[in-house]
Structure formats: C-alpha cells, structure tokens
Coordinates of C-alpha atoms in Angstrom, one line a residue:
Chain A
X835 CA 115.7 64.2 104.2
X836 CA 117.4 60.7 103.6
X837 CA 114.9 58.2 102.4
X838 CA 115.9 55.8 104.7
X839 CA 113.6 54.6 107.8
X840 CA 113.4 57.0 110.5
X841 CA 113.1 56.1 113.9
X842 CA 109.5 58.3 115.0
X843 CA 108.6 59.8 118.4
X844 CA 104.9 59.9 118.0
X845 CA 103.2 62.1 120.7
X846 CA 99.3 61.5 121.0
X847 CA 96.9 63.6 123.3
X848 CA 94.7 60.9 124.7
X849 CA 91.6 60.8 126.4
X850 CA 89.7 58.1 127.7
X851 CA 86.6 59.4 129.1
X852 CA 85.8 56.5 131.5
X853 CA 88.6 57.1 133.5
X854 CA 90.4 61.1 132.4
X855 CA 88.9 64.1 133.2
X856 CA 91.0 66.0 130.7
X857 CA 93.2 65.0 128.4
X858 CA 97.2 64.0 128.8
X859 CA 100.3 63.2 126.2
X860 CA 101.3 59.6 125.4
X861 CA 104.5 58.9 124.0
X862 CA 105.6 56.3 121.2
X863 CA 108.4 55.0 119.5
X864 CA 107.9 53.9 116.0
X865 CA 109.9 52.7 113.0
X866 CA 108.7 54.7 109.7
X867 CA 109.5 54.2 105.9
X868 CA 109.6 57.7 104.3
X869 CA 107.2 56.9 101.7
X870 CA 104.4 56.0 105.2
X871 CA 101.9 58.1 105.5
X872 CA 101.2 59.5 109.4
X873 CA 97.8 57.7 109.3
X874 CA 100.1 54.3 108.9
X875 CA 102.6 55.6 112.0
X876 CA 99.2 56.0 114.8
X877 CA 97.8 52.5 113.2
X878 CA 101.1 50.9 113.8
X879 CA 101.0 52.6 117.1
X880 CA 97.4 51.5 117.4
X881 CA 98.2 47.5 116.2
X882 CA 101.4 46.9 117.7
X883 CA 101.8 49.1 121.0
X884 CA 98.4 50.1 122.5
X885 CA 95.0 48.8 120.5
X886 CA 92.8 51.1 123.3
X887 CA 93.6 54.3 120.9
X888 CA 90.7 55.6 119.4
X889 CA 90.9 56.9 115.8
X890 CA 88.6 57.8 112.9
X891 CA 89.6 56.5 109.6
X892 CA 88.1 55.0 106.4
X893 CA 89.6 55.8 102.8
X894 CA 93.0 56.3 104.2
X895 CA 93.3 58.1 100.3
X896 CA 92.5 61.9 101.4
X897 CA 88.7 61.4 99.9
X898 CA 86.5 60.8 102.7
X899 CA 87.5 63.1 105.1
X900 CA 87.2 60.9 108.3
X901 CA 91.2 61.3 109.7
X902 CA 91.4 64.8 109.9
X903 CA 93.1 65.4 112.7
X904 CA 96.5 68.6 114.7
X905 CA 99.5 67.3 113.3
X906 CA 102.0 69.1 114.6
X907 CA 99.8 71.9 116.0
X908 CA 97.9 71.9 112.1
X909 CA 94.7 70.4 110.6
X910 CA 95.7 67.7 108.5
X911 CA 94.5 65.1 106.7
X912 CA 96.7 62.1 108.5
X913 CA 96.3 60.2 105.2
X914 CA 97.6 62.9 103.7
X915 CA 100.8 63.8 105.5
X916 CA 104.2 61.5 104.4
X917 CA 106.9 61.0 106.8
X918 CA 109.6 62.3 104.4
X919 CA 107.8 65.4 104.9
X920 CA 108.0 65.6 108.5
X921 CA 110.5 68.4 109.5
X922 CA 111.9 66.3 112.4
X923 CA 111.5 63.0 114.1
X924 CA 108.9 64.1 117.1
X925 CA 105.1 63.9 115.8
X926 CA 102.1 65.6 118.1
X927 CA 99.1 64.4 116.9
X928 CA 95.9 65.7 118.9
X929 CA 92.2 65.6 117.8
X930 CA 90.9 68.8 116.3
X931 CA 89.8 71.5 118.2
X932 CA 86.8 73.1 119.2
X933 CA 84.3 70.2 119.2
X934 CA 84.0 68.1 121.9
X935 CA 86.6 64.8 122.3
X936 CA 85.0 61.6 122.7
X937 CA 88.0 59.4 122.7
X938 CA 91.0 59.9 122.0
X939 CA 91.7 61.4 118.5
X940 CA 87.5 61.1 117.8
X941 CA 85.7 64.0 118.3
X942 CA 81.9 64.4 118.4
X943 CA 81.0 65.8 114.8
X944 CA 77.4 66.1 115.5
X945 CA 77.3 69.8 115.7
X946 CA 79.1 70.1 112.7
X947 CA 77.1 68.5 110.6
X948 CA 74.1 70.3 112.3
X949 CA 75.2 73.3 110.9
X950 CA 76.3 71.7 107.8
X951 CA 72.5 70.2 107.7
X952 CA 71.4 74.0 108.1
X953 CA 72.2 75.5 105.0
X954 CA 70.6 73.6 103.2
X955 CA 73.2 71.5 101.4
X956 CA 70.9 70.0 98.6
X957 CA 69.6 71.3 95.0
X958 CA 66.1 72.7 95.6
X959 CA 64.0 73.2 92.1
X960 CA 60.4 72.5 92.2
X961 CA 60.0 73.1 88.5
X962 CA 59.5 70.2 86.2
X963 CA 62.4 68.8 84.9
X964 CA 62.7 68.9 81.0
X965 CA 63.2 65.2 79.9
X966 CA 66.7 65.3 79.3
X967 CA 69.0 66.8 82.1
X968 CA 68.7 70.2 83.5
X969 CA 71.4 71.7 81.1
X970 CA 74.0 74.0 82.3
X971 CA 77.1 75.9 80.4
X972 CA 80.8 75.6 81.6
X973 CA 80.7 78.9 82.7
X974 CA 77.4 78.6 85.0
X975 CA 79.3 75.3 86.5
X976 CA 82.6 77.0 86.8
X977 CA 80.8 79.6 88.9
X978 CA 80.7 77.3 91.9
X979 CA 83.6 74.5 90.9
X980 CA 85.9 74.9 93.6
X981 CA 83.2 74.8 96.3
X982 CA 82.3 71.3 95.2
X983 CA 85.7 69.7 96.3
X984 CA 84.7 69.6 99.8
X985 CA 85.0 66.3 101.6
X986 CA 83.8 67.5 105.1
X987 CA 86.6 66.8 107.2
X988 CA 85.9 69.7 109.4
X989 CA 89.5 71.0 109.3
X990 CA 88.6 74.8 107.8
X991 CA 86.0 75.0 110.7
X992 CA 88.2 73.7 113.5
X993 CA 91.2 75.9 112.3
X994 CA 89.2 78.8 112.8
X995 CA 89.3 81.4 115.8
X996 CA 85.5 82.8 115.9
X997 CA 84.7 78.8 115.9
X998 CA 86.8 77.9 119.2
X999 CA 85.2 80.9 120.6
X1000 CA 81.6 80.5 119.8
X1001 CA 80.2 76.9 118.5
X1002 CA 77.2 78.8 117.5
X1003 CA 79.1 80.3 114.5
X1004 CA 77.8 78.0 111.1
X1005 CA 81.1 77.5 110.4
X1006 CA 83.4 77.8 106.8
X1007 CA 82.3 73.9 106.1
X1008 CA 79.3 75.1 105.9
X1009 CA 79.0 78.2 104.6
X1010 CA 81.1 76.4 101.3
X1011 CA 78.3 74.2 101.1
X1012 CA 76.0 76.7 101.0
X1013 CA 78.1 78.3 98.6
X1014 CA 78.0 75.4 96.1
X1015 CA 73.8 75.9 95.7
X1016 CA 74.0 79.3 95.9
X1017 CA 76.0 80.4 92.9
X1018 CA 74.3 76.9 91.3
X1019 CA 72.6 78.4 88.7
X1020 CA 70.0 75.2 88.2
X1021 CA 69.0 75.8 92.3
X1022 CA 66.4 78.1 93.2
X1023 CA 66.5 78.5 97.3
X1024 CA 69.8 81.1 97.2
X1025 CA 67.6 83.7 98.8
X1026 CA 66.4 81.2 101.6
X1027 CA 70.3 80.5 102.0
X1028 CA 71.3 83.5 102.0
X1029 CA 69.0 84.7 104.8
X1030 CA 70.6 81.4 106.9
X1031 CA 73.3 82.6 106.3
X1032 CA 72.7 86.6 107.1
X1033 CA 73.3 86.2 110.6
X1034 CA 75.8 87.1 113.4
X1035 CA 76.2 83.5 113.6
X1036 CA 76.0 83.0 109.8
X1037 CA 78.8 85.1 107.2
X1038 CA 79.3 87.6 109.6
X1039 CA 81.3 85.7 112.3
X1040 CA 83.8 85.6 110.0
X1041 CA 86.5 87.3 111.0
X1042 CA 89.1 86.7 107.4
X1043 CA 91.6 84.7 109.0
X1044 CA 92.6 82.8 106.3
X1045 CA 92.9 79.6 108.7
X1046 CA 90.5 78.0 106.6
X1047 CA 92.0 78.3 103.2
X1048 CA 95.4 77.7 105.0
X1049 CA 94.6 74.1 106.0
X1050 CA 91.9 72.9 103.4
X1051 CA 93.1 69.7 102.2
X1052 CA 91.5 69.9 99.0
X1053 CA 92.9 73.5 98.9
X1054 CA 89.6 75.2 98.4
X1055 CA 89.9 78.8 98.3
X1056 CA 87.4 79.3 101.4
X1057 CA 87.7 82.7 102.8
X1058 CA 87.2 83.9 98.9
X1059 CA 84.0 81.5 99.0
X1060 CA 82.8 83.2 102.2
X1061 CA 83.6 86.8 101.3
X1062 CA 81.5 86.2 97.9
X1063 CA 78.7 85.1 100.0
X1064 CA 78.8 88.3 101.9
X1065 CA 79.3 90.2 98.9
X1066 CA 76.0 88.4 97.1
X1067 CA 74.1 89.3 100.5
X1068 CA 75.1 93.1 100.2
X1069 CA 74.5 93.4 96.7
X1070 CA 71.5 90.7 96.3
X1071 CA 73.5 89.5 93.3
X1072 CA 74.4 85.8 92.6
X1073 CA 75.7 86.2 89.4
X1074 CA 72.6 85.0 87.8
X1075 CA 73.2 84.3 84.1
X1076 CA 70.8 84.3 81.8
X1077 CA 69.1 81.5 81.6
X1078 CA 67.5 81.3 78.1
X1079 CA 71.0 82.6 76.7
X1080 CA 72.3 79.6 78.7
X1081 CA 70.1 76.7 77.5
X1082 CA 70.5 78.4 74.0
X1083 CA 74.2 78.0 74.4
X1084 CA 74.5 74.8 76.6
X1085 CA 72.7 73.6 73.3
X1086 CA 74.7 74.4 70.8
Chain B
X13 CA 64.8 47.5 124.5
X14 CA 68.2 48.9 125.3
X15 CA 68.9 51.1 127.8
X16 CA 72.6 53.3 128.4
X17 CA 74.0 52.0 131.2
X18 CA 76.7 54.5 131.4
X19 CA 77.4 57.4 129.1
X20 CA 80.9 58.8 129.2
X21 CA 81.3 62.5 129.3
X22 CA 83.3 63.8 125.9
X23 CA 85.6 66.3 126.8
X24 CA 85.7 70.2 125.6
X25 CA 88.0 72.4 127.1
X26 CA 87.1 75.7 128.3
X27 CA 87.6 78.8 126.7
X28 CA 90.6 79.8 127.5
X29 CA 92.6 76.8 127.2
X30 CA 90.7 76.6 123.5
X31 CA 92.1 80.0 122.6
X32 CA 95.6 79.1 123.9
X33 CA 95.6 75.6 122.2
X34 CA 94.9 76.8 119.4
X35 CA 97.2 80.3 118.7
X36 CA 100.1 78.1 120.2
X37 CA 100.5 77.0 116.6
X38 CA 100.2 79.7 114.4
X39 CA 98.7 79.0 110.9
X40 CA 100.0 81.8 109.1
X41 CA 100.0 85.7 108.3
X42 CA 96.3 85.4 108.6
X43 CA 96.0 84.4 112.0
X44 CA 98.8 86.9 113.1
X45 CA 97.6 90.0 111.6
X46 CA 94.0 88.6 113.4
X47 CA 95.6 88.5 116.2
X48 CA 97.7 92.2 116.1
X49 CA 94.2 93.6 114.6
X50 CA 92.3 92.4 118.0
X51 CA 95.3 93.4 120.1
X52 CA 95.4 97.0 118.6
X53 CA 91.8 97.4 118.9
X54 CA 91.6 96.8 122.3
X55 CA 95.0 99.3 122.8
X56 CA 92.7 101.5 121.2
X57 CA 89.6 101.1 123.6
X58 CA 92.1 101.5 126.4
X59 CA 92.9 105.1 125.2
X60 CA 89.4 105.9 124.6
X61 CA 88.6 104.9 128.1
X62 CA 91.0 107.1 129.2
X63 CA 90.8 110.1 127.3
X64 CA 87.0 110.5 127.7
X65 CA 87.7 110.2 131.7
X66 CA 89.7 113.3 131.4
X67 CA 88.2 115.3 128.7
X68 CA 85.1 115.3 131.1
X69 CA 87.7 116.5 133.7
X70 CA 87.5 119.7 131.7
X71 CA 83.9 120.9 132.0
X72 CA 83.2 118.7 135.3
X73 CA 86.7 119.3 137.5
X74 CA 88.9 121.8 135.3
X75 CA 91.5 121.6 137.8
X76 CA 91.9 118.5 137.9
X77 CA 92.0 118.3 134.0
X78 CA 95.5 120.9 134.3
X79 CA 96.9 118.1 136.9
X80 CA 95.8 115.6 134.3
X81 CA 97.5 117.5 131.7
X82 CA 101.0 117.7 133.6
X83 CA 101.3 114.3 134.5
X84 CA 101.1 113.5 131.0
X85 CA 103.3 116.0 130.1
X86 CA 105.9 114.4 132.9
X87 CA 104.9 116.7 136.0
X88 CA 103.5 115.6 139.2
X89 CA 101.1 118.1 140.3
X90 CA 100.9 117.1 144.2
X91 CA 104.8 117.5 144.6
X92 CA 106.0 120.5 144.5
X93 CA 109.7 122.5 144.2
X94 CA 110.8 125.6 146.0
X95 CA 109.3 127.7 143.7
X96 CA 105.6 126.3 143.8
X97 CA 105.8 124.2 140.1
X98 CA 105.3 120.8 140.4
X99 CA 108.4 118.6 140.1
X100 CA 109.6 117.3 136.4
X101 CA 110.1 113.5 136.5
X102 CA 112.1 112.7 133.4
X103 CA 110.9 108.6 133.3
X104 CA 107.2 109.6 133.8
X105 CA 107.6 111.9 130.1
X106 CA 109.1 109.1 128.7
X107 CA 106.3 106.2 130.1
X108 CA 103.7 108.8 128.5
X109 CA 105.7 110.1 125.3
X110 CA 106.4 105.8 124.3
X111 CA 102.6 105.0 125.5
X112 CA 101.9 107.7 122.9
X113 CA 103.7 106.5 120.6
X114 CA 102.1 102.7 120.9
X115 CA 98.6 104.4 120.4
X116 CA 100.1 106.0 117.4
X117 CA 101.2 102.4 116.8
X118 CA 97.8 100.5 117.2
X119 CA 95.6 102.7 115.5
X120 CA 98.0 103.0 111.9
X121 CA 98.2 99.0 112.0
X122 CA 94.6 98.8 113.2
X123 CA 94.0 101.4 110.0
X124 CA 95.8 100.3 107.4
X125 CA 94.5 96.9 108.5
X126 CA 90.9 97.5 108.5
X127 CA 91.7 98.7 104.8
X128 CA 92.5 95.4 103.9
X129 CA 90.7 93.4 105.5
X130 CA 87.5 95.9 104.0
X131 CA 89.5 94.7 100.7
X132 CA 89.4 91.2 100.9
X133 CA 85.9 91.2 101.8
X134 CA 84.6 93.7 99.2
X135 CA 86.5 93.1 96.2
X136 CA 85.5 90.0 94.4
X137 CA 89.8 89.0 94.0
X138 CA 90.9 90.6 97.9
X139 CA 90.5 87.2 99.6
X140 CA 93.4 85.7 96.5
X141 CA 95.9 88.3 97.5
X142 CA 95.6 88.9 101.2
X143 CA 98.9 88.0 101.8
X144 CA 99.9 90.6 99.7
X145 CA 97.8 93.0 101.2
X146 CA 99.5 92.3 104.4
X147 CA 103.1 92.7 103.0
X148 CA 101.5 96.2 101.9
X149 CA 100.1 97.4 105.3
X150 CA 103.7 96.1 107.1
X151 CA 105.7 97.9 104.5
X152 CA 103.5 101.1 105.2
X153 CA 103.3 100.8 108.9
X154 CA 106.9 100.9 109.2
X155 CA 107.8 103.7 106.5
X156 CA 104.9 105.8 108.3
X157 CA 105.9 104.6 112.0
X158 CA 109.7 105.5 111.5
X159 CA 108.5 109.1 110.4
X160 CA 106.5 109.5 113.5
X161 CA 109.3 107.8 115.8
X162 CA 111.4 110.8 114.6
X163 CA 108.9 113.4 115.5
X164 CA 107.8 111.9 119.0
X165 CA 110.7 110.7 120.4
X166 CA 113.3 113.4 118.9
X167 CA 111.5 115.9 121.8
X168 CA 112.6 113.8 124.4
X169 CA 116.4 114.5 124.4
X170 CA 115.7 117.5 124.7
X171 CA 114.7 119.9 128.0
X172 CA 110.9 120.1 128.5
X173 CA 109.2 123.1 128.3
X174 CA 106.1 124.2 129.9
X175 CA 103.3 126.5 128.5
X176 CA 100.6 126.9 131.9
X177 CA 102.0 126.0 135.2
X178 CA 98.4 124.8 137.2
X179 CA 99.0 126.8 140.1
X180 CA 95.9 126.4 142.3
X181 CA 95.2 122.9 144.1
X182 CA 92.5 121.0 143.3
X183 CA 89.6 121.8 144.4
X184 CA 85.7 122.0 143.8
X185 CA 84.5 122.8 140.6
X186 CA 84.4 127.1 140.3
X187 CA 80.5 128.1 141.2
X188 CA 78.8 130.1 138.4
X189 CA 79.1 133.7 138.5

C-alpha cells in the first residue's frame, strides 16, 4: 500500500437511544495518513464532522483496553489498528457484540466485569507473610505468565459464540483471570475457583472456538488457558510445585 | 438528592440477529469448523429422528416398515405397475442414495471432529495446534469421503435390484396367533 494519504470511507453503526430504537449505519469521508491509527480516523470523525458520536477511549497506546471495538466485522483494539493496514479504503466500525449498546460505539460493560468480579480476580493467602516478599521461582511465575497480559478489553468474550447466545456464560475474560490465581502458586483459593468455575455457565460453556485467542490484542493464548482450567478441574491438579523445594531454590 | 429524570434504554439485539451479526464475519478455522461441527450434529439428530420412527415401524406396523423400506430403496409402495410391484422412480433412489451419503458425510466430519476437539481440550499442547488438527480431520474426511463416494454412488448407474417385493397393503398390525 502507498504510504501516501488515503482518502477513508468510515462506516459507523450508531445508536442514539433517546431517539433509535435499533441501531443504523452512518457514513464518513475522511482524510488518513498511513502511519494514523483507526482510533485517530472516528476522533477526526468525532471533532470535525459529528461531535454527538459516542466512543470509549483513554490510553489510545493498546494498554488500557477501553476502545475495543468490530473493525471490519473483528474485535480490535482501535488504537491498535494502522490505516496502512487497512485492506481497502471502506472502514465498518460497530461496538462489540453481545452486551448491550448504550451509545453509539459504548456498550454497557457492567455484566462483564460482574463475571470478571466472580472469579475472584485477587491473590487470597491468609498466612502470615514472611518479612521479605512471598518468594517465588521463574518457573512457578512462568506457570501463569501469559494470563497476566490481560487488559480487559472484552474482545475474547464478545468474539465468542456461546457468549452471544447465553450472557450467563462467565466468559474467556474471566476465566483467564481466574486462571492467573489459579496456577499462582503463592494463592491459596484455586479450589474455591475452580468450583466457580465448574459450571455449565463456568469452563464448560466453552465450546473451543478459538475466537478468543484469534482476536486477543495482547495475543494471549486463551483457549489453551481455558482448556488447562478444565483439565486442573478433571484431574484436581494445579501443577502445585513444591513449595519448600521452591523457597529453597528461589533462595539460592 | 438527584433523581433520573429519564433513562435511555441501551440497545441488545435479539438472538438471532446476534448469531447472524456475528458469523457474518468469520474469525477463522475455529469458528468454521464450530459451525460445520453444530451443523453435522444436528444432520445427525435429523437421522436419528427418523430412523427410530421407522425401526419402531418394524415391531409396531411391519408393513408399513416394507413400504418404508422401498421408498428408501426408490419404490413407491401405493403405486403400483401391471404386474402388482410398486413403481421404481429413478430421482427418489438418488434423493435417498445422496441423503445417505450426507449422513455419511456429517457423522465422519462430526467424528473426526469430536477427536480433535477431545484433543485440544485434554492434551495439555491441543489448544497450540488446533489449526493443525483441523488440516488433519479435512485431509482425512476427504481421503475417507472419496472412498465412500465410490461405493455409494457407483450403484446408482447401475439397474436396481430388488430382494422382497412387499406385496400386501398396509394394514393393521397381524394379531397373535
């Protein structure tokens, strides 16, 4: 693709719920730089052609998680999409799907982060803390690294199928979170987690699509986080390493 | 103290339109072979529907079962020639032989499937090579599906031929001796 500026046709599903009852397409014409990001397209939509549209947006770097949002019919971080990348000069952009739209491109995250909020997503130890830190070897924290990359954006849960269809279902967000305490090997509620999460609602609405680990902008393997949680709940096993042989080690 | 004057009703589409918006796009092989695994199942539930109506046909109605039998076999039992034998309708063989052959088709791609997706959720690496997996259960499903094209279609070019000819009409079930 040259890298010259291309002239955009940006198509946004809007909503306004004071006056739609459903949603409808608005088009825009827009001048982009190749090196622009999509998130700077809608705001120069947004600041130059119609100020009413509604977007969520805070880092603008891909850390916080707050544009995720269909670009061209995939979850995307907009922040995180350049226009030299764009396979042609027509852009849909529509709010993700399967949570209800409250304007525009912002959707309600509440029941996300209610099932988010339901695994648990926070180190549980009542024992006493030794009075330096609570040590831990590379291979204990490796167990669980690539669960703690995740920003929340909600794309893996509102790529996937069993979510559209059920809200009920926890949801890959969470079920990654819960995923990061479980195989923690410092945390000591993975048996409370794992009954959460033994549930028709919980693993077991998963149904392996792969959307999740297809659209994760911070490309964490989630199915393979998911299918280890189901595996720990059929065998009982966490991978629980030794934890005198680990201090013993972490020390050395 | 504040009070909501007015609260604006968010927007969630129903069902259907959910589904639809969201396999409009596809994301991948994993959302296809999702979708062809559902698809095949319910193929699959169809038969079953169907074949336990007319197995019962055999111990509840048994003529009724033969007439079954030679409408699936291309015959329509409640026209009959000159000599009695109910008339052979070449399309009819070939609506049941092909609707054969698609149950042959759902339930290798629902097998093979169901193998890998078993895989990726009991072997602690599956989930890393699923797409592999998939080029696996394609690259089968086709070497095993041409095999059994050959041996159900190959029949059709030629004449059909007829083991029992029901003979008697349908009719109550026969009273106990």
């Amino acid at each position: 693709m040259a890298e010259t500026t291309r002239h955009l046709t940006v198509r946004i599903k809007r909503f306004d719920p004071e006056t739609d009852s459903a949603p409808h397409w608005e088009e825009y014409q827009v001048e982009a730089e190749p090196w622009d990001r999509v998130l700077d397209v809608i705001q120069k939509v947004k600041w130059t052609i119609d100020d009413g549209l509604a977007l969520r947006r805070s880092c603008a770097h891909g850390v916080c998680g707050s544009d995720a949002m269909r670009i061209n019919g995939r979850n995307q971080l907009a922040c995180k999409v350049l226009v030299k990348n764009l396979p042609d000069n027509t852009i849909r952009v529509e709010p993700i799907l399967g949570l209800p739209v409250i304007k525009d491109l912002v959707v309600d995250m509440k029941p996300f982060f209610d099932h988010y909020k339901s695994v648990m997503p926070f180190l549980v130890n009542d024992e006493p803390p030794p009075t330096t830190e609570r040590l831990q070897s590379i291979a204990a924290r490796a167990r669980f690294d690539d669960t703690t990359k995740c920003i929340l954006c909600a794309c893996c849960t509102t790529a996937c199928p069993p979510f559209w269809g059920d809200r009920k279902y926890v949801g890959p967000a969470a079920i990654v979170n819960a995923h990061r305490f479980i195989f923690d090997s410092r945390d000591r509620a993975a048996a409370e987690r794992l009954e959460i999460l033994n549930d028709a609602e919980g693993v077991w609405r998963c149904r392996t699509v792969f959307n999740c680990t297809e659209v994760c902008p911070r490309e964490i393997k989630v199915t393979q986080a998911i299918s280890e949680v189901k595996r720990a709940l059929l065998t009982g096993d966490v991978g629980e390493i030794d934890a005198s042989a680990e201090t013993a080690a972490a020390a050395s | 103290m504040s009070t909501t004057v007015r609260a604006p009703k968010a927007y969630r589409p129903g069902l259907f339109t959910r589904l639809a918006d969201g396999l409009r796009s596809s994301y991948g092989i994993g959302q296809w072979s999702w979708l062809i695994h559902r698809v095949t199942g319910l193929g699959i539930l169809l038969f079953l529907v169907v074949h336990i109506i007319d197995t019962f046909f055999v111990v509840a109605y048994p003529g009724l079962y033969d007439h079954t039998v030679s409408l699936y076999g291309g015959r329509v039992p409640w026209i009959l020639d000159a000599q009695g034998n109910p008339v052979y309708f070449a399309p009819l063989r070939w609506a049941f032989r092909l609707s054969e052959l698609a149950l042959i088709a759902c339930v290798l791609f629902h097998s093979l499937n169901g193998v890998r997706v078993a895989l990726v959720d009991l072997t602690p690496r599956g989930a890393l090579f699923q797409k592999q997996m998939f080029g696996w259960v394609l690259g089968l499903f086709i070497v095993i599906m041409l095999i059994v094209c050959y041996f159900v279609l190959v029949p059709l070019f030629h004449p059909p031929v007829f083991w029992n000819f029901p003979t008697e009409a349908v009719g109550p079930p026969p009273s106990a001796p």
